[in-house]
Amino acid sequence: MSAEESPQAPAGLFELEPQPPSQADGTQSPALGAPVPAASLPIARVVLETPVPHLDRTFDYLVTAELDRDAQPGVRVRVRFGGRRLNGYLVERVQHPEAGVKPIPLTSVVSAERVLAPTALALAHAVAERYAGTVADVLRAVVVPRVAKVEREGPGVPLTGPERPEPGLWTVEERGPEFLEELFEGAAPRAVLSVTPNGGDGWAQRLAIAAATTAAGGRGAIVVVPDARDVGRLSAALEPLVGESGFARLTADDGPTARYRSFLRVLRGEVKIVIGTRNAAFAPVRDLGLLAMWDDHDSSHVEPRAPYHHAREVFLLRATLEGSGALFSSAARSAEAQRLVLTGWARQLSAPRAVLRDAAPLVRASSDDFEAQRDPVLHAARLPRIAWEVAKKALLSGPVLVQVARKGFLPSLRCQDCREPARCTACTGPLALTSANGDPVCRWCGTYARGFTCPICSGHRLRASVVGADRTAEELGRAFPGVPVVRSTGADSVLSVPGAPALVISTPGVEPLAEGGYAAVLLLDADAQLAPEGLRVGEDTLHRWFSAASLARGRSEGGVVILTGHPSPQGQALVRWDPAGAAERELAERSQVRLPPAIRYATLEGAAAAADAFAEDMVDAAPVRRVGPTPGEDEGEHRWILFFDHAHGAKTTELLRRRKALGSLRRDPMVRVRVDDPQGL
């Protein structure tokens, strides 16, 4: 492996060879039946729906008199290109084509609905440049897939703005009411909010109030959350403020028809507030005043398709382009959000320490010296003495949440004697137990491993690497007989539980809300959650802990959180309830070793020769530091990492785009490029 610093980029290294002027599809104009052009602005510039990098530009087509009325900027069109028919978007009408181009007519206008607004197109260009992608790839997220019958329903009546709501929970945070006042008055405040816990969905109430306040001032608001569960909670918080029809939902879980209907309501200016998941960040809201996001650290905010953009970065670009306010809120805080505070891009909003002390639960770590002396078998027991005592007392007054690392019974096994991970002899997959009396089974191929023998020490006994939710529920059910046990995992999540005594066993991210908050929260498997390798493991784990702990009652109401496992910086931050301090420390450590988000990076992955050539060209052209190669996902592939400063970000991503286009034009083997991938390191 090597690490190299590159020189400054020589001018024009990745310039594409000039193409001979031609009409859009490279064919000759039809000789017979010459089309009649439109009387005014007869040339349409079209962006094609194609991911091919070297076609990432507009092409000129002729607008005929027949299509003149419908062929307006922003509509979907069909065109001929390279002997095929492709979809595209008409982005501009001009009087003359590019020099030397002989445009052929548009094939058809798919719909007269102008679905691509100029501001949305500008944002798509900015996102493509930020992530070294193509505009066509971004437009998949910008424009919701068409449902023709919805267009035939016709426009509705624009809603009047709601009445301004009371500040509500915003009075808890310092400068919170001031932030709302600025939104109402038409300013563009930008803030990072560490939400003060209240034992429930206080985050949803705060975001709903901020959105309604912005709409009451006559401007639009977009609120993006990680998943459908959060969309439901935000909807419930918004309805009392603006009514059921006072906002639009943009999420794939609602289905294509409902989603497109909501998209058209927003596009036509009938509604000012939009809530949804990651691609709602592109919603065509008019006169945008607020872009708000819940838990920007969550990986659900990353688009899994090229160009792999993060909704947070889309918001940052859009806030700059449209001059809108921005709000990033979470129970914890990401290093990226903390960087916005430290650079002055956003202000910090948080409760005074005295208020936070009463609102947050009391957090106790089972690993402190006092508990270690009281419990001599502390680290051998999965449920330490302090956790058992707190749970027993808490169950007298309300439910107890138990967070475990994994679902299942025993999802990971090891040899009892040598601690080697237990593997399937058929496919080398990990072995697991699905029930107390079952045989070990491979999680990959389903083969049962009866009569297990360790290939390292020839041992026959197995032990658990991680205990799952099912086994935990069984164990705690025996420890607390007569207490109802509720399980909530990704496969069968529970949204809420009553305030009556119960044990709620949950995996991270799907913890139910409890009426009145949980009397206690037990965070088990802390060591297992911190064990995996990766740049963001500690940050991810701390976010899970803060999210679960925020569901407990406040200290003044007797709420307690127990954290098991060995001492860790993340555990110390939770005990102090200091998400901002943890994020600042994380950012400082990464800055010292020059890792994201202190700097930016891109990964290149593809066939070995093609990836090596791509990386070599980038080192010659851009101010980057190259690390690699390492083996790629598939056999014969190489993976390179290119690090570069924020100051050189725009230049480097532009060179990445040019190099991709050049490789595409030359028909080189494809090299996958991902910029600032949160899970890439």
XYZ file of C-alpha atoms in Angstrom:
681
model
C 0.000 0.000 0.000
C 1.244 3.468 -0.757
C 0.284 7.034 0.041
C 1.178 9.813 -2.346
C 0.661 13.552 -2.554
C -0.163 14.776 -6.039
C 0.997 17.949 -7.785
C -1.332 20.623 -9.080
C -3.521 19.589 -11.981
C -2.210 20.339 -15.451
C -4.748 22.256 -17.493
C -6.985 20.295 -19.835
C -5.805 16.819 -18.856
C -9.298 15.334 -18.997
C -10.720 17.412 -21.840
C -12.856 15.260 -24.101
C -11.906 15.173 -27.763
C -14.078 17.530 -29.805
C -16.979 15.785 -31.508
C -18.009 16.632 -35.058
C -21.191 18.723 -35.111
C -24.271 16.602 -35.686
C -27.883 16.386 -34.731
C -28.768 14.795 -31.432
C -28.759 11.140 -32.414
C -26.038 11.278 -35.018
C -28.369 10.415 -37.898
C -29.371 12.436 -40.951
C -32.557 14.489 -40.924
C -35.463 12.800 -42.671
C -35.655 13.867 -46.293
C -39.414 13.495 -46.662
C -42.124 15.318 -44.773
C -39.929 18.085 -43.396
C -41.386 19.170 -40.033
C -42.743 22.678 -39.515
C -40.809 24.333 -36.673
C -42.480 26.365 -33.950
C -42.785 30.058 -34.759
C -40.853 31.160 -31.671
C -37.922 29.521 -29.844
C -38.009 26.392 -32.028
C -35.021 24.677 -30.369
C -35.479 22.550 -27.255
C -32.534 21.645 -25.063
C -33.056 18.231 -23.522
C -31.381 16.326 -20.685
C -31.532 12.611 -21.465
C -32.429 9.988 -18.888
C -29.222 8.029 -19.317
C -26.470 7.276 -16.784
C -23.712 7.329 -19.441
C -21.194 9.888 -18.130
C -20.081 11.322 -21.468
C -23.707 12.070 -22.377
C -24.165 14.225 -19.280
C -25.099 17.404 -21.149
C -28.017 18.870 -23.062
C -28.890 17.988 -26.669
C -30.725 20.188 -29.163
C -34.018 19.047 -30.706
C -36.512 20.751 -32.972
C -39.870 21.778 -31.536
C -42.538 21.393 -34.189
C -45.562 23.637 -34.451
C -47.693 20.665 -33.389
C -45.833 20.335 -30.057
C -45.244 24.040 -29.511
C -47.931 24.528 -26.836
C -46.989 21.524 -24.664
C -43.208 21.556 -25.164
C -42.411 23.944 -22.317
C -39.364 23.935 -20.010
C -39.761 21.306 -17.316
C -41.897 18.749 -19.196
C -41.062 15.108 -19.837
C -40.314 14.314 -23.490
C -39.466 11.359 -25.719
C -36.650 11.710 -28.257
C -34.683 9.664 -30.762
C -31.037 9.161 -29.868
C -28.537 6.756 -31.390
C -31.242 4.699 -33.077
C -33.236 4.363 -29.851
C -36.038 6.256 -28.156
C -35.153 7.743 -24.789
C -36.951 9.727 -22.133
C -35.703 13.121 -21.115
C -36.579 16.538 -19.748
C -36.937 19.701 -21.775
C -34.952 22.267 -19.808
C -34.839 25.278 -22.131
C -36.261 26.757 -25.359
C -33.882 28.842 -27.503
C -33.953 30.450 -30.913
C -30.906 28.805 -32.484
C -29.156 25.439 -32.062
C -25.500 25.073 -31.252
C -23.186 25.833 -34.153
C -23.046 23.004 -36.680
C -25.925 21.011 -35.107
C -28.880 19.939 -37.259
C -31.577 19.062 -34.728
C -34.226 16.448 -35.384
C -37.765 16.857 -34.041
C -38.886 15.861 -30.587
C -40.725 12.559 -30.802
C -43.412 13.504 -28.286
C -44.230 15.342 -25.100
C -45.058 12.705 -22.489
C -47.048 15.106 -20.355
C -47.694 18.838 -20.324
C -47.070 18.850 -16.576
C -43.928 20.918 -15.920
C -42.400 18.602 -13.331
C -38.824 19.943 -13.387
C -38.657 23.436 -11.924
C -35.619 25.642 -12.704
C -34.577 25.635 -9.040
C -34.757 21.819 -8.984
C -32.589 21.596 -12.106
C -30.025 23.955 -10.572
C -29.971 21.801 -7.426
C -29.536 18.633 -9.512
C -26.503 20.176 -11.208
C -25.049 21.171 -7.827
C -25.538 17.677 -6.372
C -24.036 16.031 -9.463
C -20.985 18.277 -9.176
C -20.697 17.667 -5.417
C -20.748 13.874 -5.819
C -18.998 13.514 -9.190
C -22.179 12.074 -10.690
C -24.445 12.746 -13.649
C -27.433 15.067 -13.656
C -29.631 12.258 -14.992
C -28.838 10.123 -11.948
C -29.812 12.957 -9.611
C -33.040 13.632 -11.523
C -34.278 10.144 -10.587
C -34.508 11.455 -7.033
C -35.723 14.939 -7.966
C -38.796 13.985 -10.028
C -41.287 11.466 -8.670
C -42.268 8.692 -11.153
C -45.353 9.619 -13.157
C -48.826 8.203 -12.550
C -50.978 9.397 -15.467
C -54.362 9.087 -13.777
C -53.257 11.470 -11.026
C -52.542 14.200 -13.583
C -56.076 13.847 -14.915
C -57.466 14.729 -11.482
C -56.552 18.365 -12.133
C -55.233 20.995 -9.743
C -56.647 21.629 -6.303
C -57.145 24.817 -4.331
C -54.035 26.335 -2.714
C -54.276 26.309 1.062
C -53.982 29.428 3.143
C -51.145 29.561 5.647
C -51.822 28.145 9.118
C -52.031 30.257 12.235
C -48.745 30.729 14.019
C -48.369 28.052 16.707
C -47.118 28.576 20.235
C -43.384 27.888 20.785
C -44.187 24.869 22.945
C -41.110 22.764 23.671
C -38.888 25.321 21.930
C -38.885 27.373 25.137
C -36.697 24.683 26.710
C -33.719 25.491 24.457
C -31.758 28.700 24.791
C -32.457 30.986 21.811
C -35.143 28.554 20.648
C -37.977 31.147 20.536
C -35.576 33.540 18.808
C -34.963 30.925 16.083
C -38.717 30.569 15.526
C -39.164 34.334 15.393
C -36.550 34.616 12.657
C -38.315 31.905 10.631
C -41.648 33.709 10.968
C -40.155 37.070 9.981
C -38.629 35.687 6.765
C -34.974 35.409 7.815
C -32.770 32.389 7.089
C -31.437 31.146 10.452
C -29.286 28.022 10.475
C -28.983 25.879 13.573
C -27.874 22.541 14.970
C -30.154 21.326 17.745
C -29.408 18.682 20.373
C -32.963 17.886 21.402
C -33.610 17.955 25.143
C -35.114 14.558 26.066
C -38.703 14.387 27.255
C -39.314 10.644 27.342
C -41.118 10.635 23.983
C -41.233 12.205 20.550
C -40.369 15.766 21.545
C -38.199 16.016 18.434
C -41.292 15.589 16.228
C -43.181 18.311 18.098
C -40.259 20.725 17.742
C -39.885 20.132 13.996
C -43.645 20.393 13.472
C -43.748 23.744 15.281
C -40.783 25.051 13.255
C -42.417 24.012 9.959
C -45.818 25.452 10.915
C -44.196 28.706 12.049
C -42.419 29.031 8.704
C -45.667 28.379 6.808
C -47.511 30.899 8.984
C -44.956 33.458 7.837
C -45.851 32.724 4.213
C -42.931 30.494 3.224
C -42.445 26.788 2.604
C -40.747 24.126 4.729
C -39.308 20.655 4.119
C -38.683 18.187 6.938
C -36.732 15.008 6.183
C -36.592 12.040 8.579
C -34.898 8.625 8.281
C -37.830 6.226 7.834
C -41.574 5.632 7.664
C -41.883 5.278 11.464
C -40.544 8.801 11.886
C -42.775 10.111 9.082
C -45.765 8.744 10.998
C -44.685 10.415 14.230
C -44.058 13.721 12.481
C -47.451 13.514 10.748
C -49.140 13.025 14.128
C -47.346 16.106 15.483
C -48.205 18.282 12.437
C -51.899 17.485 12.076
C -53.042 19.437 15.161
C -51.081 22.475 13.928
C -51.922 22.647 10.200
C -54.616 20.041 9.637
C -54.492 16.719 7.792
C -54.379 18.423 4.386
C -51.982 21.165 5.453
C -48.882 19.204 4.494
C -47.757 16.670 1.911
C -45.972 13.384 2.535
C -43.266 12.243 0.120
C -42.211 8.713 0.951
C -42.115 5.525 -1.109
C -43.998 3.673 1.655
C -47.191 5.550 0.736
C -47.214 3.970 -2.745
C -46.687 5.489 -6.216
C -50.153 7.033 -6.582
C -50.246 8.833 -3.248
C -46.644 9.901 -3.646
C -47.178 11.424 -7.106
C -50.368 13.125 -5.950
C -48.441 14.742 -3.101
C -45.638 15.724 -5.483
C -48.079 17.508 -7.799
C -49.709 19.325 -4.880
C -46.311 20.690 -3.913
C -45.316 21.456 -7.512
C -48.529 23.439 -8.112
C -48.080 25.461 -4.931
C -51.127 23.977 -3.186
C -49.231 23.139 0.003
C -46.296 24.766 1.777
C -45.072 21.984 4.089
C -43.490 18.705 2.938
C -42.367 15.832 5.144
C -40.760 12.614 4.013
C -37.673 10.490 3.677
C -34.373 11.334 1.960
C -35.592 12.265 -1.538
C -38.111 14.700 -0.095
C -35.060 16.971 0.187
C -35.642 17.759 -3.524
C -39.364 18.586 -3.144
C -40.320 21.548 -5.400
C -41.515 23.762 -2.550
C -42.042 27.375 -3.557
C -40.517 30.281 -1.598
C -38.567 27.912 0.605
C -37.937 29.155 4.140
C -36.812 26.097 6.143
C -34.963 22.852 5.499
C -35.132 20.657 8.609
C -33.724 17.184 9.227
C -34.004 14.692 12.049
C -30.929 12.577 12.888
C -28.622 13.491 9.996
C -26.235 10.751 11.142
C -28.678 7.962 10.195
C -27.482 5.922 7.206
C -31.028 5.928 5.767
C -30.371 9.484 4.575
C -27.868 8.155 1.998
C -29.229 7.364 -1.468
C -28.181 3.766 -2.323
C -28.017 4.541 -6.076
C -25.548 6.722 -7.945
C -24.406 9.338 -7.183
C -24.970 8.146 -3.564
C -25.818 11.580 -2.201
C -26.587 12.318 1.443
C -29.751 14.314 2.170
C -27.799 16.491 4.600
C -25.451 17.649 1.847
C -28.416 18.221 -0.469
C -29.866 20.506 2.203
C -26.583 22.393 2.569
C -26.427 22.992 -1.182
C -30.088 23.954 -1.394
C -29.915 26.344 1.563
C -27.092 28.150 -0.225
C -28.826 28.195 -3.616
C -32.229 29.341 -2.342
C -31.206 31.344 0.718
C -33.348 29.332 3.131
C -32.975 28.523 6.805
C -31.721 25.130 7.952
C -32.124 23.008 11.069
C -30.290 19.758 11.853
C -31.627 18.110 14.996
C -30.934 14.823 16.748
C -30.710 13.238 20.171
C -26.940 13.008 19.727
C -24.789 14.952 17.276
C -22.792 13.951 14.216
C -19.249 15.124 13.582
C -20.496 16.716 10.355
C -23.121 18.750 12.227
C -20.552 19.818 14.797
C -18.302 21.005 11.993
C -21.132 23.283 10.800
C -21.187 24.839 14.275
C -17.415 25.233 14.548
C -17.102 26.822 11.097
C -19.865 29.300 11.924
C -22.243 28.046 9.229
C -24.839 27.222 11.893
C -25.498 28.200 15.490
C -25.887 25.736 18.341
C -29.212 25.332 20.125
C -29.352 23.448 23.429
C -30.937 23.665 26.862
C -29.130 25.251 29.814
C -27.204 22.706 31.835
C -29.497 23.057 34.849
C -32.582 22.360 32.708
C -30.886 19.469 30.937
C -29.902 17.897 34.255
C -33.556 17.540 35.280
C -34.904 16.643 31.821
C -32.345 13.920 31.044
C -32.451 10.603 32.890
C -29.821 9.586 35.408
C -27.238 7.517 33.521
C -25.229 4.958 35.486
C -22.468 2.787 34.065
C -22.099 -0.723 35.441
C -18.341 -0.454 34.906
C -17.618 2.273 37.466
C -15.384 1.416 40.425
C -18.189 1.382 42.986
C -20.278 -1.112 41.035
C -17.222 -3.261 40.297
C -16.575 -3.649 44.017
C -20.224 -4.523 44.725
C -20.451 -7.030 41.865
C -17.328 -9.272 41.628
C -18.684 -11.147 38.580
C -19.695 -7.931 36.840
C -18.064 -8.569 33.445
C -19.025 -12.233 33.336
C -22.735 -11.512 33.674
C -24.774 -10.184 30.801
C -27.240 -8.541 33.202
C -25.127 -6.983 35.986
C -26.459 -6.664 39.491
C -27.146 -2.937 39.149
C -29.201 -3.514 35.989
C -31.262 -6.225 37.672
C -31.911 -4.050 40.730
C -32.874 -0.981 38.679
C -35.184 -3.024 36.442
C -36.880 -4.654 39.431
C -37.562 -1.283 41.054
C -38.609 0.425 37.808
C -41.142 -2.293 36.966
C -43.170 -1.196 39.977
C -44.003 2.088 38.244
C -43.742 1.581 34.487
C -42.189 -0.184 31.487
C -38.482 -0.955 31.133
C -36.711 -0.773 27.770
C -33.886 -3.252 27.128
C -31.760 -2.494 24.061
C -29.823 -5.447 22.608
C -27.368 -5.479 19.730
C -28.985 -8.081 17.491
C -32.264 -9.821 16.755
C -32.696 -13.588 16.902
C -31.803 -16.073 19.658
C -28.024 -16.574 19.463
C -27.179 -14.928 16.112
C -23.434 -15.519 16.454
C -21.524 -18.482 17.953
C -17.914 -19.230 18.893
C -15.971 -22.241 20.052
C -16.179 -22.471 23.848
C -12.519 -23.481 24.166
C -10.539 -21.315 21.694
C -13.133 -18.572 20.953
C -12.789 -19.098 17.179
C -15.969 -18.016 15.294
C -18.095 -21.053 14.434
C -18.367 -21.527 10.664
C -20.449 -23.713 8.371
C -18.466 -26.540 6.749
C -20.503 -26.203 3.532
C -20.133 -22.476 2.792
C -18.057 -21.017 5.688
C -21.033 -18.886 6.759
C -21.600 -17.963 10.442
C -23.438 -20.443 12.645
C -26.344 -19.360 14.846
C -28.991 -20.810 17.167
C -32.628 -19.975 16.441
C -34.075 -21.495 19.621
C -33.021 -22.936 22.972
C -33.404 -26.575 21.891
C -32.390 -26.333 18.245
C -29.184 -27.273 16.454
C -26.716 -24.697 15.133
C -27.665 -23.542 11.636
C -25.791 -21.542 9.002
C -27.156 -18.019 8.519
C -26.082 -18.079 4.859
C -27.075 -21.440 3.412
C -29.361 -22.849 6.127
C -27.327 -26.058 6.628
C -27.621 -27.569 10.127
C -24.292 -28.181 11.899
C -25.082 -31.200 14.054
C -22.044 -32.533 15.892
C -19.956 -29.349 15.588
C -16.179 -29.775 15.691
C -13.881 -26.758 15.827
C -11.273 -26.890 13.009
C -8.741 -25.096 15.245
C -8.837 -26.967 18.567
C -11.229 -29.868 17.784
C -13.564 -28.702 20.541
C -17.262 -29.567 20.424
C -18.794 -26.924 22.688
C -20.239 -23.617 21.522
C -20.781 -20.279 23.240
C -22.603 -17.106 22.270
C -20.715 -14.247 20.627
C -23.804 -12.022 20.751
C -27.109 -12.751 22.447
C -30.127 -11.764 20.361
C -33.473 -10.226 21.254
C -35.302 -13.571 21.387
C -32.854 -15.097 23.875
C -32.850 -11.925 25.944
C -36.643 -11.946 26.103
C -36.573 -15.559 27.260
C -33.944 -14.886 29.928
C -35.626 -11.776 31.315
C -39.014 -13.470 31.223
C -37.631 -16.075 33.633
C -35.905 -13.431 35.767
C -39.103 -11.375 36.135
C -41.995 -13.878 36.155
C -45.431 -12.447 35.575
C -44.158 -9.332 33.777
C -45.349 -8.932 30.150
C -42.528 -9.106 27.586
C -42.715 -7.150 24.306
C -40.215 -7.641 21.460
C -39.502 -5.023 18.797
C -37.055 -5.777 15.979
C -36.629 -4.611 12.409
C -38.729 -7.521 11.147
C -41.614 -6.994 13.592
C -41.330 -3.527 15.082
C -43.717 -2.082 17.642
C -44.590 1.615 17.489
C -45.686 2.238 21.067
C -46.442 0.559 24.379
C -48.687 1.628 27.280
C -47.280 3.070 30.490
C -47.992 -0.123 32.461
C -45.126 -2.305 33.783
C -43.595 -4.421 30.994
C -40.217 -5.493 29.662
C -39.639 -4.153 26.139
C -36.788 -5.915 24.317
C -35.675 -3.966 21.255
C -32.884 -3.807 18.720
C -31.399 -0.348 17.930
C -33.518 2.008 15.876
C -36.951 0.445 16.463
C -37.507 1.226 20.143
C -41.232 1.836 20.786
C -42.449 4.992 22.478
C -43.806 4.437 25.984
C -46.697 6.446 27.369
C -45.141 8.827 29.875
C -41.636 7.555 29.101
C -39.780 4.458 30.297
C -39.105 4.092 33.996
C -35.701 2.635 33.105
C -33.613 1.850 30.034
C -31.021 -0.949 30.031
C -28.360 -0.723 27.328
C -26.940 -4.227 27.021
C -24.194 -5.541 24.723
C -22.235 -2.266 24.857
C -18.950 -4.050 24.198
C -20.450 -5.984 21.270
C -21.756 -2.770 19.686
C -18.339 -1.104 19.970
C -16.416 -4.178 18.786
C -16.678 -3.905 14.952
C -13.960 -2.035 13.106
C -14.662 1.150 11.179
C -14.270 4.896 11.362
C -17.839 5.526 12.544
C -18.470 2.592 14.894
C -18.104 4.642 18.073
C -20.223 7.475 16.685
C -22.910 5.075 15.443
C -23.082 3.334 18.808
C -23.335 6.570 20.766
C -26.220 7.682 18.546
C -28.058 4.439 19.310
C -27.522 4.914 23.033
C -28.660 8.534 23.090
C -31.740 7.683 21.013
C -32.782 4.903 23.391
C -31.876 6.823 26.556
C -33.958 9.803 25.382
C -37.066 7.643 25.738
C -36.607 7.390 29.522
C -38.315 9.666 31.993
C -36.315 12.620 33.242
C -34.171 12.514 36.358
C -36.760 14.551 38.236
C -39.321 11.799 37.491
C -37.012 8.971 38.533
C -35.857 7.872 35.056
C -32.671 5.784 35.060
C -30.440 4.467 32.259
C -27.993 1.623 32.872
C -25.064 1.161 30.494
C -23.292 -2.192 30.660
C -19.850 -3.129 29.384
C -16.336 -1.829 29.867
C -15.488 1.894 30.170
C -15.360 3.831 26.889
C -15.292 7.478 25.743
C -18.779 6.961 24.316
C -20.034 5.716 27.667
C -18.526 8.719 29.436
C -20.296 11.093 27.029
C -23.613 9.366 27.729
C -23.117 9.543 31.505
C -22.415 13.291 31.213
C -25.215 13.666 28.626
C -22.890 15.677 26.420
C -23.559 14.934 22.723
C -21.923 18.174 21.558
C -18.749 17.464 23.518
C -18.551 13.929 22.129
C -18.982 15.209 18.564
C -16.348 17.912 19.065
C -13.873 15.387 20.448
C -14.578 13.006 17.565
C -14.053 15.797 15.045
C -10.811 16.907 16.723
C -9.407 13.372 16.675
C -10.227 12.950 12.998
C -8.720 16.348 12.200
C -5.426 15.312 13.782
C -5.136 12.256 11.537
C -6.781 13.967 8.510
C -9.887 11.834 8.212
C -13.460 12.804 7.233
C -15.286 15.036 7.874
C -12.179 17.144 8.517
C -11.280 16.380 4.902
C -13.145 14.849 1.977
C -12.503 11.630 0.095
C -13.546 9.480 -2.837
C -13.297 5.741 -3.398
C -12.549 4.181 -6.785
C -13.393 0.541 -7.359
C -13.307 -1.529 -10.524
C -11.238 -3.870 -12.674
C -7.642 -3.695 -11.450
C -6.067 -2.130 -14.540
C -8.887 0.385 -15.063
C -9.001 1.418 -11.395
C -5.200 1.765 -11.242
C -5.170 3.950 -14.360
C -8.014 6.089 -13.006
C -6.188 6.621 -9.702
C -2.922 7.422 -11.475
C -4.626 10.027 -13.654
C -6.233 11.662 -10.613
C -2.915 11.897 -8.775
C -1.419 13.598 -11.825
C -4.340 16.012 -12.178
C -5.721 16.858 -8.731
C -4.393 17.813 -5.279
C -5.181 14.434 -3.711
C -3.510 11.904 -1.428
C -3.851 8.378 -2.797
C -4.082 5.249 -0.611
C -4.229 1.728 -2.033
C -4.814 -0.464 -3.792
C -6.750 -2.989 -1.720
C -8.861 -5.882 -3.063
C -12.291 -4.825 -4.313
C -15.633 -6.520 -3.749
C -15.203 -8.881 -6.698
C -12.222 -10.959 -7.747
C -9.740 -9.080 -9.901
C -10.881 -5.662 -8.674
C -8.879 -2.924 -6.971
C -10.076 -0.252 -4.571
C -8.363 3.118 -4.129
C -9.066 5.953 -1.692
C -8.369 9.557 -2.650
C -8.250 12.149 0.155
C -8.539 15.876 -0.566
C -9.151 19.111 1.337
C -12.496 20.900 1.421
C -10.852 23.850 -0.310
C -10.071 21.628 -3.311
C -13.397 19.781 -3.231
C -15.109 21.417 -6.210
C -12.005 21.122 -8.385
C -11.410 17.478 -7.481
C -14.990 16.322 -8.017
C -15.058 18.122 -11.373
C -11.925 16.232 -12.412
C -13.500 12.982 -11.232
C -16.521 13.702 -13.447
C -14.314 14.463 -16.444
C -12.268 11.305 -15.921
C -15.443 9.216 -15.700
C -16.709 10.767 -18.928
C -13.402 10.105 -20.653
C -13.424 6.458 -19.585
C -17.025 6.136 -20.752
C -16.201 7.639 -24.151
C -13.248 5.266 -24.568
C -15.396 2.302 -23.418
C -12.989 1.498 -20.594
C -14.143 -0.999 -17.945
C -16.387 0.844 -15.499
C -14.834 2.259 -12.333
C -17.324 2.978 -9.563
C -16.773 6.350 -7.906
C -18.287 7.212 -4.531
C -17.629 10.580 -2.928
C -17.830 11.023 0.865
C -19.491 7.652 1.428
C -20.373 7.564 5.173
C -19.680 3.833 5.357
C -16.688 3.816 3.014
C -13.973 3.882 5.692
